[in-house]
Amino acid sequence: MSNEDRFRKIHSILLKDWDPLIINGYGPPDEYDSYIPGIVHMLENNCTVEELERHLAWIEKERMGVSEVSEGISQAAKKLLACWNA
């Protein structure tokens, strides 16, 4: 899978499976793209699903100011890891 394909897949997972701001279909489609480089860095360094979950939770709480962690974190982390390892 090319880097461009991975970027598109990660973008899709963040928007459809994670989406803590519930913007899919309503907000800017690039809303979560700024988080992709950090996620790619983690994936390149063989992170675990749990580490991805913690990272996504940190983004939600610290960067977005979301008070409760979204339900999509676990599913998104699993899909991100599977996509990267495909």
C-alpha positions as semicolon CSV with decimal commas, in nm:
position;residue;x (nm);y (nm);z (nm)
1;M;0,000;0,000;0,000
2;S;0,141;0,339;-0,095
3;N;0,174;0,627;0,152
4;E;-0,104;0,811;-0,028
5;D;-0,333;0,507;0,004
6;R;-0,250;0,480;0,374
7;F;-0,321;0,851;0,426
8;R;-0,661;0,813;0,257
9;K;-0,745;0,504;0,462
10;I;-0,639;0,667;0,791
11;H;-0,838;0,978;0,695
12;S;-1,144;0,761;0,632
13;I;-1,107;0,570;0,961
14;L;-1,073;0,891;1,163
15;L;-1,378;1,043;0,997
16;K;-1,606;0,739;0,995
17;D;-1,501;0,528;1,293
18;W;-1,354;0,776;1,541
19;D;-1,527;1,113;1,473
20;P;-1,545;1,248;1,830
21;L;-1,684;1,583;1,710
22;I;-1,957;1,409;1,506
23;I;-1,877;1,605;1,191
24;N;-1,903;1,326;0,932
25;G;-2,123;1,467;0,662
26;Y;-2,168;1,799;0,841
27;G;-1,825;1,954;0,889
28;P;-1,504;2,000;0,696
29;P;-1,377;1,666;0,565
30;D;-1,020;1,754;0,663
31;E;-1,108;1,821;1,029
32;Y;-0,891;1,537;1,164
33;D;-0,614;1,540;0,902
34;S;-0,374;1,732;1,127
35;Y;-0,364;1,429;1,358
36;I;-0,256;1,188;1,085
37;P;0,121;1,258;1,100
38;G;0,131;1,175;1,472
39;I;-0,069;0,858;1,417
40;V;0,157;0,756;1,128
41;H;0,462;0,814;1,348
42;M;0,315;0,584;1,614
43;L;0,229;0,318;1,357
44;E;0,578;0,336;1,205
45;N;0,715;0,268;1,553
46;N;0,503;-0,045;1,601
47;C;0,262;0,092;1,859
48;T;-0,005;-0,124;2,017
49;V;-0,382;-0,083;1,994
50;E;-0,380;0,037;2,355
51;E;-0,121;0,305;2,276
52;L;-0,332;0,426;1,983
53;E;-0,640;0,433;2,204
54;R;-0,456;0,644;2,464
55;H;-0,329;0,878;2,192
56;L;-0,676;0,927;2,045
57;A;-0,818;0,986;2,394
58;W;-0,544;1,243;2,460
59;I;-0,630;1,422;2,135
60;E;-0,996;1,433;2,232
61;K;-0,938;1,564;2,582
62;E;-0,634;1,787;2,542
63;R;-0,656;1,911;2,185
64;M;-1,031;1,912;2,125
65;G;-1,157;1,973;2,477
66;V;-1,406;1,688;2,462
67;S;-1,513;1,595;2,815
68;E;-1,599;1,230;2,754
69;V;-1,396;0,990;2,544
70;S;-1,584;0,884;2,231
71;E;-1,713;0,533;2,183
72;G;-1,529;0,495;1,853
73;I;-1,177;0,497;1,995
74;S;-1,132;0,122;2,033
75;Q;-1,272;0,037;1,691
76;A;-1,073;0,315;1,523
77;A;-0,747;0,207;1,690
78;K;-0,798;-0,154;1,578
79;K;-0,876;-0,047;1,222
80;L;-0,578;0,189;1,210
81;L;-0,342;-0,088;1,315
82;A;-0,497;-0,338;1,073
83;C;-0,480;-0,086;0,788
84;W;-0,114;-0,014;0,858
85;N;-0,022;-0,382;0,874
86;A;-0,214;-0,475;0,558
